[in-house]
GROMACS .gro file of C-alpha atoms in nm:
model
  497
    1MET     CA    1   4.634  -0.182  -0.400
    2LYS     CA    2   4.279  -0.301  -0.446
    3THR     CA    3   4.012  -0.010  -0.321
    4SER     CA    4   3.751  -0.169  -0.101
    5VAL     CA    5   3.443  -0.109  -0.166
    6LYS     CA    6   3.151  -0.159   0.082
    7ILE     CA    7   2.789  -0.217  -0.092
    8ALA     CA    8   2.492  -0.272   0.077
    9LEU     CA    9   2.389  -0.649   0.176
   10HIS     CA   10   2.038  -0.647  -0.025
   11LEU     CA   11   1.940  -0.559  -0.352
   12ALA     CA   12   1.608  -0.371  -0.257
   13GLY     CA   13   1.339  -0.500  -0.512
   14LEU     CA   14   1.023  -0.360  -0.515
   15CYS     CA   15   0.713  -0.596  -0.428
   16GLY     CA   16   0.949  -0.850  -0.267
   17VAL     CA   17   1.187  -0.949  -0.572
   18ALA     CA   18   1.577  -0.900  -0.407
   19ALA     CA   19   1.888  -1.027  -0.473
   20THR     CA   20   2.278  -1.001  -0.245
   21VAL     CA   21   2.571  -0.897  -0.324
   22PRO     CA   22   2.884  -0.982  -0.102
   23GLU     CA   23   2.890  -0.721   0.187
   24THR     CA   24   3.211  -0.608   0.070
   25CYS     CA   25   3.431  -0.635  -0.287
   26THR     CA   26   3.714  -0.482  -0.458
   27GLY     CA   27   3.816  -0.379  -0.773
   28SER     CA   28   3.679  -0.598  -1.060
   29GLU     CA   29   3.515  -0.813  -0.798
   30CYS     CA   30   3.265  -0.541  -0.770
   31LYS     CA   31   3.144  -0.579  -1.149
   32ALA     CA   32   3.131  -0.969  -1.088
   33ALA     CA   33   2.921  -0.922  -0.796
   34TYR     CA   34   2.705  -0.678  -0.930
   35ASP     CA   35   2.662  -0.854  -1.259
   36GLU     CA   36   2.571  -1.214  -1.072
   37ALA     CA   37   2.334  -1.022  -0.840
   38ALA     CA   38   2.151  -0.838  -1.134
   39LEU     CA   39   2.128  -1.167  -1.287
   40LEU     CA   40   1.966  -1.324  -0.995
   41GLN     CA   41   1.709  -1.054  -1.006
   42LYS     CA   42   1.595  -1.140  -1.339
   43VAL     CA   43   1.613  -1.516  -1.296
   44GLU     CA   44   1.340  -1.425  -0.962
   45ILE     CA   45   1.159  -1.187  -1.215
   46ARG     CA   46   1.074  -1.449  -1.467
   47LYS     CA   47   1.025  -1.718  -1.183
   48HIS     CA   48   0.732  -1.454  -1.040
   49ASP     CA   49   0.601  -1.404  -1.391
   50ALA     CA   50   0.591  -1.773  -1.461
   51SER     CA   51   0.453  -1.878  -1.151
   52ALA     CA   52   0.232  -1.543  -0.994
   53TYR     CA   53  -0.095  -1.684  -1.130
   54SER     CA   54  -0.075  -2.034  -1.066
   55TYR     CA   55  -0.369  -1.966  -0.849
   56SER     CA   56  -0.439  -2.165  -0.563
   57SER     CA   57  -0.770  -2.148  -0.306
   58ALA     CA   58  -0.552  -1.942  -0.079
   59GLU     CA   59  -0.737  -1.615  -0.117
   60PRO     CA   60  -0.502  -1.276  -0.168
   61VAL     CA   61  -0.527  -1.073   0.158
   62ALA     CA   62  -0.663  -0.727   0.186
   63LEU     CA   63  -0.416  -0.602   0.491
   64GLN     CA   64  -0.316  -0.330   0.668
   65VAL     CA   65  -0.121  -0.276   1.011
   66VAL     CA   66  -0.075  -0.031   1.295
   67ALA     CA   67   0.330  -0.031   1.266
   68ALA     CA   68   0.370   0.132   1.631
   69PHE     CA   69   0.163   0.296   1.953
   70THR     CA   70   0.209   0.627   2.110
   71GLN     CA   71   0.041   0.738   2.406
   72TYR     CA   72  -0.281   0.852   2.393
   73VAL     CA   73  -0.352   1.280   2.394
   74VAL     CA   74  -0.514   1.325   2.756
   75CYS     CA   75  -0.353   0.946   2.904
   76THR     CA   76  -0.217   1.051   3.251
   77GLY     CA   77  -0.103   0.728   3.369
   78ASP     CA   78   0.222   0.535   3.309
   79LEU     CA   79   0.151   0.253   3.091
   80GLU     CA   80   0.388   0.284   2.788
   81THR     CA   81   0.199   0.015   2.545
   82GLN     CA   82   0.389  -0.096   2.250
   83GLY     CA   83   0.344  -0.319   1.978
   84THR     CA   84   0.189  -0.431   1.652
   85VAL     CA   85  -0.147  -0.489   1.503
   86SER     CA   86  -0.235  -0.660   1.169
   87VAL     CA   87  -0.575  -0.552   0.994
   88LYS     CA   88  -0.714  -0.800   0.757
   89GLY     CA   89  -1.016  -0.689   0.536
   90LEU     CA   90  -1.302  -0.904   0.460
   91GLY     CA   91  -1.624  -0.902   0.293
   92LEU     CA   92  -1.854  -0.627   0.171
   93LEU     CA   93  -2.162  -0.407   0.352
   94GLU     CA   94  -2.334  -0.615   0.589
   95SER     CA   95  -2.071  -0.847   0.557
   96ALA     CA   96  -1.751  -0.643   0.555
   97GLU     CA   97  -1.515  -0.727   0.867
   98GLN     CA   98  -1.212  -0.619   0.991
   99VAL     CA   99  -0.979  -0.945   1.154
  100LEU     CA  100  -0.743  -0.852   1.412
  101SER     CA  101  -0.425  -0.999   1.526
  102TRP     CA  102  -0.190  -0.820   1.761
  103LYS     CA  103   0.136  -0.878   1.975
  104LEU     CA  104   0.135  -0.598   2.287
  105SER     CA  105   0.369  -0.517   2.537
  106GLY     CA  106   0.311  -0.280   2.843
  107VAL     CA  107  -0.047  -0.394   2.860
  108ASP     CA  108  -0.245  -0.316   3.175
  109PRO     CA  109  -0.175  -0.580   3.430
  110GLU     CA  110  -0.526  -0.569   3.592
  111CYS     CA  111  -0.653  -0.704   3.212
  112SER     CA  112  -0.539  -1.022   3.310
  113LYS     CA  113  -0.898  -1.109   3.451
  114PRO     CA  114  -1.224  -1.011   3.340
  115HIS     CA  115  -1.370  -0.649   3.369
  116THR     CA  116  -1.735  -0.525   3.356
  117ALA     CA  117  -1.661  -0.122   3.269
  118LYS     CA  118  -1.720  -0.053   2.937
  119ASN     CA  119  -1.452  -0.034   2.698
  120ALA     CA  120  -1.207  -0.226   2.988
  121CYS     CA  121  -0.898  -0.361   2.807
  122GLY     CA  122  -1.028  -0.278   2.490
  123ILE     CA  123  -0.873  -0.262   2.105
  124HIS     CA  124  -1.065  -0.052   1.888
  125ILE     CA  125  -1.076   0.106   1.587
  126HIS     CA  126  -1.191   0.500   1.609
  127GLN     CA  127  -1.357   0.798   1.411
  128GLY     CA  128  -1.017   0.983   1.488
  129LYS     CA  129  -0.763   1.013   1.210
  130SER     CA  130  -0.473   1.188   1.428
  131CYS     CA  131  -0.287   1.033   1.790
  132TYR     CA  132  -0.238   1.452   1.826
  133GLU     CA  133  -0.608   1.461   1.925
  134ASP     CA  134  -0.934   1.314   2.070
  135ALA     CA  135  -0.985   0.966   1.853
  136GLY     CA  136  -1.389   1.028   1.866
  137GLY     CA  137  -1.592   0.721   1.893
  138HIS     CA  138  -1.557   0.394   1.787
  139TYR     CA  139  -1.552   0.339   1.434
  140TRP     CA  140  -1.830   0.127   1.213
  141ASN     CA  141  -2.124   0.162   0.977
  142THR     CA  142  -2.426   0.256   1.176
  143THR     CA  143  -2.633   0.220   0.861
  144LEU     CA  144  -2.590  -0.110   0.814
  145ILE     CA  145  -2.471  -0.223   1.193
  146GLU     CA  146  -2.691  -0.106   1.456
  147THR     CA  147  -2.509  -0.204   1.773
  148ASP     CA  148  -2.188  -0.142   1.859
  149PRO     CA  149  -1.928  -0.424   1.735
  150TRP     CA  150  -1.654  -0.320   1.933
  151LEU     CA  151  -1.741  -0.312   2.244
  152SER     CA  152  -1.670  -0.728   2.285
  153ILE     CA  153  -1.344  -0.667   2.141
  154THR     CA  154  -1.106  -0.693   2.428
  155TYR     CA  155  -0.691  -0.818   2.452
  156LYS     CA  156  -0.627  -1.049   2.778
  157ALA     CA  157  -0.270  -0.945   2.987
  158GLU     CA  158   0.000  -1.211   3.050
  159LYS     CA  159   0.313  -1.182   3.232
  160HIS     CA  160   0.624  -1.222   3.077
  161GLY     CA  161   0.891  -1.172   3.236
  162GLN     CA  162   0.878  -0.830   3.436
  163GLU     CA  163   0.599  -0.679   3.183
  164TYR     CA  164   0.271  -0.768   3.043
  165VAL     CA  165   0.142  -0.860   2.751
  166ALA     CA  166  -0.102  -0.941   2.508
  167THR     CA  167  -0.123  -1.137   2.180
  168ALA     CA  168  -0.429  -1.248   1.981
  169GLN     CA  169  -0.496  -1.419   1.639
  170ASP     CA  170  -0.739  -1.357   1.362
  171VAL     CA  171  -0.995  -1.155   1.617
  172LYS     CA  172  -1.325  -1.065   1.384
  173VAL     CA  173  -1.519  -0.758   1.391
  174VAL     CA  174  -1.787  -0.717   1.131
  175THR     CA  175  -1.799  -0.334   1.128
  176GLY     CA  176  -2.000  -0.279   0.769
  177LEU     CA  177  -1.649  -0.086   0.641
  178THR     CA  178  -1.409  -0.213   0.417
  179ASN     CA  179  -1.018  -0.206   0.483
  180PHE     CA  180  -0.994   0.126   0.243
  181GLU     CA  181  -1.252   0.321   0.474
  182VAL     CA  182  -1.065   0.177   0.773
  183LEU     CA  183  -0.735   0.335   0.626
  184SER     CA  184  -0.568   0.620   0.825
  185HIS     CA  185  -0.790   0.564   1.104
  186THR     CA  186  -0.648   0.572   1.483
  187MET     CA  187  -0.673   0.215   1.677
  188VAL     CA  188  -0.707   0.291   2.070
  189ILE     CA  189  -0.571   0.088   2.326
  190HIS     CA  190  -0.792   0.062   2.658
  191ASN     CA  191  -0.693  -0.023   3.013
  192SER     CA  192  -0.900  -0.246   3.272
  193ILE     CA  193  -1.126   0.122   3.353
  194GLY     CA  194  -1.218   0.158   3.009
  195GLY     CA  195  -1.002   0.438   2.983
  196ARG     CA  196  -0.759   0.515   2.646
  197VAL     CA  197  -0.408   0.477   2.698
  198ALA     CA  198  -0.254   0.406   2.378
  199CYS     CA  199  -0.310   0.564   2.029
  200GLY     CA  200  -0.179   0.409   1.650
  201ILE     CA  201  -0.290   0.471   1.304
  202ILE     CA  202  -0.379   0.240   1.045
  203THR     CA  203  -0.105   0.242   0.728
  204PRO     CA  204  -0.034   0.015   0.468
  205ARG     CA  205   0.279  -0.168   0.584
  206ASP     CA  206   0.468  -0.141   0.255
  207LEU     CA  207   0.462   0.160  -0.017
  208GLY     CA  208   0.675   0.167  -0.332
  209VAL     CA  209   0.788   0.391  -0.616
  210MET     CA  210   0.708   0.175  -0.925
  211ALA     CA  211   0.874   0.374  -1.185
  212PHE     CA  212   1.016   0.714  -1.246
  213THR     CA  213   0.972   0.987  -1.496
  214PRO     CA  214   1.228   1.273  -1.588
  215TYR     CA  215   1.162   1.580  -1.382
  216TYR     CA  216   0.928   1.787  -1.572
  217THR     CA  217   1.186   2.094  -1.622
  218TYR     CA  218   1.473   1.840  -1.638
  219THR     CA  219   1.640   1.867  -2.006
  220GLY     CA  220   1.952   1.627  -1.937
  221ASP     CA  221   2.066   1.307  -2.030
  222LEU     CA  222   1.956   1.062  -1.690
  223HIS     CA  223   1.698   0.885  -1.742
  224VAL     CA  224   1.649   0.695  -1.400
  225GLY     CA  225   1.500   0.364  -1.410
  226GLY     CA  226   1.569   0.008  -1.202
  227MET     CA  227   1.354  -0.191  -0.954
  228GLY     CA  228   1.217   0.128  -0.792
  229VAL     CA  229   1.181   0.218  -0.420
  230LYS     CA  230   1.017   0.019  -0.102
  231ILE     CA  231   0.874   0.262   0.195
  232THR     CA  232   0.843   0.094   0.515
  233ALA     CA  233   0.627   0.256   0.795
  234GLY     CA  234   0.775   0.299   1.159
  235GLY     CA  235   0.737   0.497   1.462
  236MET     CA  236   0.409   0.723   1.564
  237THR     CA  237   0.373   1.077   1.619
  238GLU     CA  238   0.729   1.230   1.673
  239SER     CA  239   0.861   0.901   1.579
  240ALA     CA  240   0.679   0.807   1.236
  241SER     CA  241   0.925   0.753   1.007
  242GLN     CA  242   0.973   0.619   0.613
  243THR     CA  243   1.230   0.352   0.607
  244LEU     CA  244   1.356   0.364   0.219
  245MET     CA  245   1.489   0.080   0.030
  246TRP     CA  246   1.613   0.136  -0.359
  247ASN     CA  247   1.767  -0.034  -0.632
  248LEU     CA  248   1.805   0.215  -0.902
  249ASN     CA  249   2.001   0.279  -1.235
  250GLY     CA  250   2.012   0.586  -1.467
  251VAL     CA  251   2.157   0.806  -1.167
  252ASP     CA  252   2.405   1.073  -1.151
  253PRO     CA  253   2.761   0.882  -1.215
  254LYS     CA  254   2.924   1.179  -1.014
  255CYS     CA  255   2.766   1.078  -0.706
  256ARG     CA  256   2.984   0.758  -0.689
  257GLU     CA  257   3.185   0.926  -0.361
  258GLY     CA  258   2.846   1.032  -0.233
  259ALA     CA  259   2.670   1.371  -0.227
  260SER     CA  260   2.876   1.659  -0.237
  261LYS     CA  261   2.880   1.933   0.093
  262GLU     CA  262   2.906   2.208  -0.161
  263PHE     CA  263   2.572   2.138  -0.353
  264PRO     CA  264   2.221   2.122  -0.096
  265ASN     CA  265   1.994   1.834  -0.204
  266SER     CA  266   2.330   1.667  -0.410
  267CYS     CA  267   2.279   1.308  -0.503
  268GLY     CA  268   1.934   1.331  -0.286
  269ILE     CA  269   1.645   1.096  -0.316
  270HIS     CA  270   1.351   1.254  -0.110
  271ILE     CA  271   0.998   1.307  -0.046
  272HIS     CA  272   0.833   1.626  -0.117
  273GLN     CA  273   0.515   1.803  -0.106
  274GLY     CA  274   0.395   1.766  -0.462
  275MET     CA  275   0.135   1.522  -0.608
  276SER     CA  276   0.219   1.536  -0.926
  277CYS     CA  277   0.551   1.438  -1.157
  278GLY     CA  278   0.372   1.713  -1.410
  279ASP     CA  279   0.434   2.032  -1.245
  280ASN     CA  280   0.644   2.170  -0.980
  281ALA     CA  281   0.712   1.909  -0.676
  282LEU     CA  282   0.785   2.162  -0.391
  283GLY     CA  283   1.009   2.147  -0.149
  284HIS     CA  284   1.087   1.856   0.076
  285TYR     CA  285   0.763   1.697   0.293
  286TRP     CA  286   0.806   1.645   0.687
  287ASN     CA  287   0.596   1.751   0.973
  288LYS     CA  288   0.724   2.113   1.017
  289THR     CA  289   0.519   2.126   1.349
  290THR     CA  290   0.721   1.907   1.496
  291TYR     CA  291   1.064   1.943   1.349
  292GLU     CA  292   1.245   2.259   1.291
  293MET     CA  293   1.574   2.055   1.082
  294ASP     CA  294   1.493   1.952   0.718
  295PRO     CA  295   1.524   1.553   0.792
  296TRP     CA  296   1.574   1.539   0.418
  297ALA     CA  297   1.889   1.722   0.378
  298ASN     CA  298   2.138   1.413   0.454
  299VAL     CA  299   1.969   1.172   0.290
  300GLY     CA  300   2.166   1.086  -0.066
  301TYR     CA  301   2.290   0.778  -0.257
  302PRO     CA  302   2.605   0.654  -0.333
  303VAL     CA  303   2.678   0.519  -0.710
  304SER     CA  304   2.796   0.168  -0.653
  305TYR     CA  305   2.869   0.030  -1.007
  306GLY     CA  306   2.815   0.258  -1.336
  307THR     CA  307   2.505   0.481  -1.267
  308GLN     CA  308   2.347   0.197  -1.016
  309THR     CA  309   2.267   0.254  -0.662
  310TRP     CA  310   2.108   0.053  -0.374
  311ASP     CA  311   2.061   0.079  -0.032
  312LYS     CA  312   1.858  -0.189   0.196
  313ALA     CA  313   1.733   0.084   0.465
  314ARG     CA  314   1.767   0.430   0.507
  315GLU     CA  315   1.541   0.520   0.808
  316VAL     CA  316   1.408   0.914   0.766
  317THR     CA  317   1.217   1.040   1.067
  318THR     CA  318   0.958   1.298   0.913
  319GLY     CA  319   0.689   1.285   1.179
  320LEU     CA  320   0.482   1.136   0.920
  321GLU     CA  321   0.268   0.880   0.875
  322ALA     CA  322   0.253   0.627   0.584
  323THR     CA  323  -0.089   0.752   0.447
  324ASP     CA  324   0.042   1.112   0.465
  325VAL     CA  325   0.346   1.035   0.211
  326MET     CA  326   0.090   0.817  -0.003
  327GLY     CA  327   0.064   1.010  -0.331
  328HIS     CA  328   0.352   1.232  -0.281
  329THR     CA  329   0.633   1.289  -0.519
  330MET     CA  330   0.978   1.107  -0.457
  331ILE     CA  331   1.231   1.286  -0.615
  332VAL     CA  332   1.607   1.195  -0.751
  333HIS     CA  333   1.857   1.478  -0.775
  334ASN     CA  334   2.164   1.512  -0.918
  335TYR     CA  335   2.518   1.580  -0.812
  336THR     CA  336   2.502   1.949  -0.829
  337GLY     CA  337   2.135   1.915  -0.630
  338GLY     CA  338   1.917   1.918  -0.942
  339ARG     CA  339   1.599   1.760  -0.987
  340ILE     CA  340   1.607   1.449  -1.240
  341ALA     CA  341   1.342   1.224  -1.168
  342CYS     CA  342   1.006   1.196  -1.032
  343GLY     CA  343   0.769   0.911  -0.889
  344ILE     CA  344   0.442   0.847  -0.706
  345ILE     CA  345   0.431   0.664  -0.411
  346ALA     CA  346   0.138   0.427  -0.410
  347PRO     CA  347   0.061   0.091  -0.269
  348CYS     CA  348   0.209  -0.156  -0.545
  349THR     CA  349  -0.036  -0.393  -0.537
  350GLU     CA  350  -0.395  -0.389  -0.469
  351ILE     CA  351  -0.711  -0.675  -0.431
  352VAL     CA  352  -1.061  -0.680  -0.480
  353ASN     CA  353  -1.159  -0.966  -0.238
  354ALA     CA  354  -1.552  -0.943  -0.199
  355PHE     CA  355  -1.835  -0.877  -0.447
  356VAL     CA  356  -2.205  -0.775  -0.407
  357PRO     CA  357  -2.483  -0.744  -0.677
  358TYR     CA  358  -2.468  -0.407  -0.835
  359TYR     CA  359  -2.690  -0.200  -0.666
  360ASN     CA  360  -2.966  -0.166  -0.938
  361TYR     CA  361  -2.900  -0.527  -1.055
  362GLN     CA  362  -3.244  -0.769  -1.047
  363GLY     CA  363  -3.080  -1.064  -1.197
  364ASP     CA  364  -2.952  -1.436  -1.021
  365LEU     CA  365  -2.614  -1.383  -1.018
  366GLN     CA  366  -2.388  -1.377  -0.760
  367VAL     CA  367  -2.031  -1.297  -0.828
  368SER     CA  368  -1.780  -1.401  -0.614
  369GLY     CA  369  -1.375  -1.443  -0.596
  370PHE     CA  370  -1.141  -1.184  -0.644
  371VAL     CA  371  -0.905  -0.912  -0.860
  372LYS     CA  372  -0.550  -0.840  -0.787
  373VAL     CA  373  -0.467  -0.494  -0.939
  374VAL     CA  374  -0.046  -0.459  -0.943
  375GLY     CA  375   0.035  -0.079  -1.062
  376ALA     CA  376   0.327  -0.003  -1.292
  377GLY     CA  377   0.424   0.281  -1.472
  378ILE     CA  378   0.432   0.677  -1.442
  379LEU     CA  379   0.214   0.924  -1.666
  380SER     CA  380   0.181   0.767  -2.006
  381THR     CA  381   0.276   0.449  -1.895
  382ALA     CA  382   0.085   0.459  -1.545
  383SER     CA  383  -0.132   0.068  -1.579
  384GLN     CA  384  -0.290  -0.155  -1.374
  385THR     CA  385  -0.233  -0.562  -1.441
  386LEU     CA  386  -0.557  -0.735  -1.366
  387SER     CA  387  -0.564  -1.055  -1.226
  388TRP     CA  388  -0.905  -1.262  -1.123
  389MET     CA  389  -1.050  -1.558  -1.001
  390LEU     CA  390  -1.453  -1.530  -1.006
  391SER     CA  391  -1.721  -1.783  -0.994
  392ASP     CA  392  -2.105  -1.698  -1.111
  393VAL     CA  393  -2.009  -1.495  -1.386
  394ASP     CA  394  -2.246  -1.450  -1.684
  395PRO     CA  395  -2.271  -1.798  -1.861
  396GLU     CA  396  -2.348  -1.623  -2.193
  397CYS     CA  397  -1.999  -1.526  -2.156
  398LYS     CA  398  -1.850  -1.842  -2.258
  399THR     CA  399  -1.749  -1.692  -2.571
  400PRO     CA  400  -1.574  -1.374  -2.644
  401PRO     CA  401  -1.847  -1.105  -2.718
  402THR     CA  402  -1.904  -1.059  -3.101
  403LYS     CA  403  -1.837  -0.760  -3.330
  404GLY     CA  404  -2.128  -0.482  -3.221
  405ALA     CA  405  -2.176  -0.673  -2.895
  406ASN     CA  406  -2.197  -0.362  -2.604
  407ALA     CA  407  -1.821  -0.229  -2.554
  408ASN     CA  408  -1.847  -0.367  -2.165
  409ALA     CA  409  -1.985  -0.687  -2.249
  410CYS     CA  410  -1.811  -0.968  -2.009
  411GLY     CA  411  -1.580  -0.667  -1.880
  412ILE     CA  412  -1.403  -0.629  -1.536
  413HIS     CA  413  -1.341  -0.290  -1.490
  414ILE     CA  414  -1.215   0.007  -1.281
  415HIS     CA  415  -1.491   0.288  -1.218
  416THR     CA  416  -1.491   0.615  -1.087
  417GLY     CA  417  -1.746   0.580  -0.845
  418MET     CA  418  -1.630   0.435  -0.479
  419SER     CA  419  -1.929   0.318  -0.355
  420CYS     CA  420  -2.119  -0.003  -0.420
  421THR     CA  421  -2.474   0.142  -0.327
  422GLU     CA  422  -2.496   0.391  -0.564
  423ASN     CA  423  -2.420   0.495  -0.968
  424ALA     CA  424  -2.050   0.386  -1.023
  425ASP     CA  425  -2.091   0.632  -1.278
  426GLY     CA  426  -1.813   0.541  -1.581
  427HIS     CA  427  -1.464   0.370  -1.637
  428LEU     CA  428  -1.153   0.557  -1.428
  429TYR     CA  429  -0.853   0.634  -1.664
  430ASP     CA  430  -0.725   0.989  -1.701
  431PRO     CA  431  -0.789   1.133  -2.051
  432THR     CA  432  -0.467   1.350  -2.064
  433PHE     CA  433  -0.250   1.092  -2.113
  434VAL     CA  434  -0.500   0.813  -2.276
  435SER     CA  435  -0.705   0.921  -2.575
  436ALA     CA  436  -0.946   0.607  -2.565
  437ASP     CA  437  -1.100   0.413  -2.323
  438PRO     CA  438  -0.893   0.157  -2.264
  439TRP     CA  439  -1.110  -0.097  -2.037
  440THR     CA  440  -1.325  -0.186  -2.299
  441ALA     CA  441  -1.031  -0.435  -2.425
  442VAL     CA  442  -1.108  -0.632  -2.063
  443GLN     CA  443  -1.302  -0.888  -2.099
  444TYR     CA  444  -1.351  -1.239  -1.940
  445LEU     CA  445  -1.445  -1.609  -2.071
  446ALA     CA  446  -1.660  -1.788  -1.862
  447VAL     CA  447  -1.612  -2.175  -1.838
  448LYS     CA  448  -1.860  -2.428  -1.668
  449GLY     CA  449  -1.718  -2.594  -1.340
  450ASN     CA  450  -1.787  -2.861  -1.104
  451GLY     CA  451  -2.151  -2.822  -1.009
  452GLY     CA  452  -2.243  -2.622  -1.271
  453VAL     CA  453  -2.119  -2.300  -1.198
  454TRP     CA  454  -1.976  -2.071  -1.431
  455SER     CA  455  -1.614  -1.967  -1.330
  456THR     CA  456  -1.314  -1.745  -1.496
  457SER     CA  457  -0.988  -1.704  -1.425
  458GLY     CA  458  -0.750  -1.455  -1.606
  459LYS     CA  459  -0.431  -1.319  -1.590
  460ASN     CA  460  -0.168  -1.034  -1.692
  461ALA     CA  461  -0.459  -0.792  -1.837
  462LYS     CA  462  -0.248  -0.461  -1.823
  463VAL     CA  463  -0.444  -0.162  -1.921
  464ILE     CA  464  -0.262   0.162  -2.003
  465THR     CA  465  -0.486   0.431  -1.760
  466GLY     CA  466  -0.236   0.690  -1.740
  467LEU     CA  467  -0.297   0.673  -1.332
  468ASN     CA  468  -0.098   0.527  -1.055
  469ASN     CA  469  -0.227   0.322  -0.798
  470HIS     CA  470  -0.314   0.586  -0.542
  471ASP     CA  471  -0.528   0.719  -0.782
  472VAL     CA  472  -0.746   0.362  -0.810
  473LEU     CA  473  -0.750   0.279  -0.452
  474GLY     CA  474  -1.078   0.272  -0.302
  475HIS     CA  475  -1.206   0.326  -0.659
  476THR     CA  476  -1.506   0.047  -0.792
  477MET     CA  477  -1.479  -0.277  -0.998
  478ILE     CA  478  -1.746  -0.355  -1.182
  479VAL     CA  479  -1.839  -0.715  -1.340
  480HIS     CA  480  -2.038  -0.719  -1.666
  481ASN     CA  481  -2.283  -0.967  -1.839
  482SER     CA  482  -2.249  -1.068  -2.165
  483LEU     CA  483  -2.488  -0.747  -2.224
  484GLY     CA  484  -2.292  -0.514  -2.095
  485GLY     CA  485  -2.496  -0.461  -1.786
  486ARG     CA  486  -2.341  -0.403  -1.413
  487ILE     CA  487  -2.356  -0.736  -1.222
  488ALA     CA  488  -2.148  -0.686  -0.928
  489CYS     CA  489  -1.923  -0.418  -0.786
  490GLY     CA  490  -1.633  -0.460  -0.545
  491ILE     CA  491  -1.358  -0.206  -0.398
  492LEU     CA  492  -1.005  -0.211  -0.417
  493ASN     CA  493  -0.807  -0.241  -0.078
  494VAL     CA  494  -0.453  -0.212  -0.007
  495ALA     CA  495  -0.321  -0.598  -0.049
  496GLU     CA  496  -0.018  -0.763   0.129
  497GLU     CA  497   0.290  -0.810  -0.092
   0.00000   0.00000   0.00000
C-alpha cells in the first residue's frame, strides 16, 4: 500500500525563480516529482542568467509599498480605511520624487467632492516612523524644496457597491528625498476636514535570506543551502506579519515527520533578535509589547525528500514591520532544537537609478542611467553583483586603464558615504572577511554611441565585499573618470524584484 505525502504547490524560489510539483504524490512518485521540479528550477535559473541583462529601454524600478493600514492612533471616527500604496522613487536631490499609486477602500465618502480644508482628503508621507504614536508633519527635504509638496496630493472617493473606494496611478510628488530616505516612514490618510484617519508604514514588499552559513557554535555535518527564504510583508501594528516561503536543502532529515513536541524549537525556521551570523543570534524576534506568547514557537519545517524542505506561504504574526526585521538573523534548527544555520534578512536587489555630479566635481560630464545590485552569499562569501547602463561617461575610458593608472580609474564603486552632497569617503567592504580592496577591479568600458554620447553597459560584475545587501542599502555609488576622479554619485535603493 502506498503512503500519500502532501507536497507544497510551489517551490519557493528567492527573487522570483520558482517551480511547481503536484499537490500530492506517493512513494517513488514523490522523488520523480521533486527531480522534475528541481530540473525546472535549474532551467529557469539558466534562462535568467542568459537573459537578465538583455537590457531594454525600461529602467529598473526603485519600489517600496505600504502593505496595509491601521486606524490613526488618535482617530475617533468610524472610518476603516484599508488598501495598499506603491511608492516608486526617481531622481536625486532637487529632482528626487516619489511616484504613488494607490488602491484604497473605506475612505471618507465626503472626499467624492472638492474640499478647501488643509490636508483634506490627503494621502501623504509623514516624518514619523511608527503608527503607535503621532506621525509628525509632512516629510520632504526642506533644504531643497521650500514649499510643502504634499498639500496638493489628494484622493477622490468613488462609491463602489456599499463602500467608497479611491484609486490612482503614478501621482508624482517632488520631495527632494530618495526612496531610501522615505523607507520606514509613515503614510497618513486624511478625511474631508483634514483629520488623520489611517496610518501605514513604507517597507520593502519582499525581503530574502539569500544564503546560510553554519551557526557559529555548530559543529555537526549538516550544511543548509538551497534557493533561500523569501519574506513578504503583511498587516499593520498588531496584525503585522511576515509570510515565509522557502526552498532549502541540507536540513535535518529527522524532521521528515515535522517538529517534535519533546524538543523546543525542533525543526524550526525563525527570525531572531541578533543581526550577525558571527556571534550569538539571541532569542526569537517579535513585538513583546503586543504579544506575550512567542509566535515562532510552532513554526517548523517538514522534510519533503532527503534533506529538502519547501513551503509556499507560512504567515507569522509578529507585530513587526518588514523594516523592523530587515538585517536580523534567520536561524534554522535541527530535530532536537539546536541551531544549525544562520542567514541575514535583506533586500535581494537594489538599484541606483539617478546620478548627480560628485559634490566637488567641476567637469562637464553628466552621468545618467542605472546600476543594479544583486546580493548573494554570507560572511566571507557575501557579495554584490553589479550590472549597469550609463551614458555620458568619460570618453577616455574607451580603453582599459593601463598598468600604473590610478586604482579607481574608470571605476563604478560602492562607498561608505550615504549622501551625495558631501564626501563619500572610501570604498565599502568588510576587512574582517576581505583582506584587499575588492572594488579596484570593477571598471567600465566607454563606447561612443549615436549623437556622439559615450556610454557603457556591463553585467555580472561580482564583488566579494563580506557585506550583505542590508549593509550596503542607502550607501553611495560613485562613478570615476579615467584619472580615478569622482565624477558622479547615486544612492542605493530597494528595487522591484
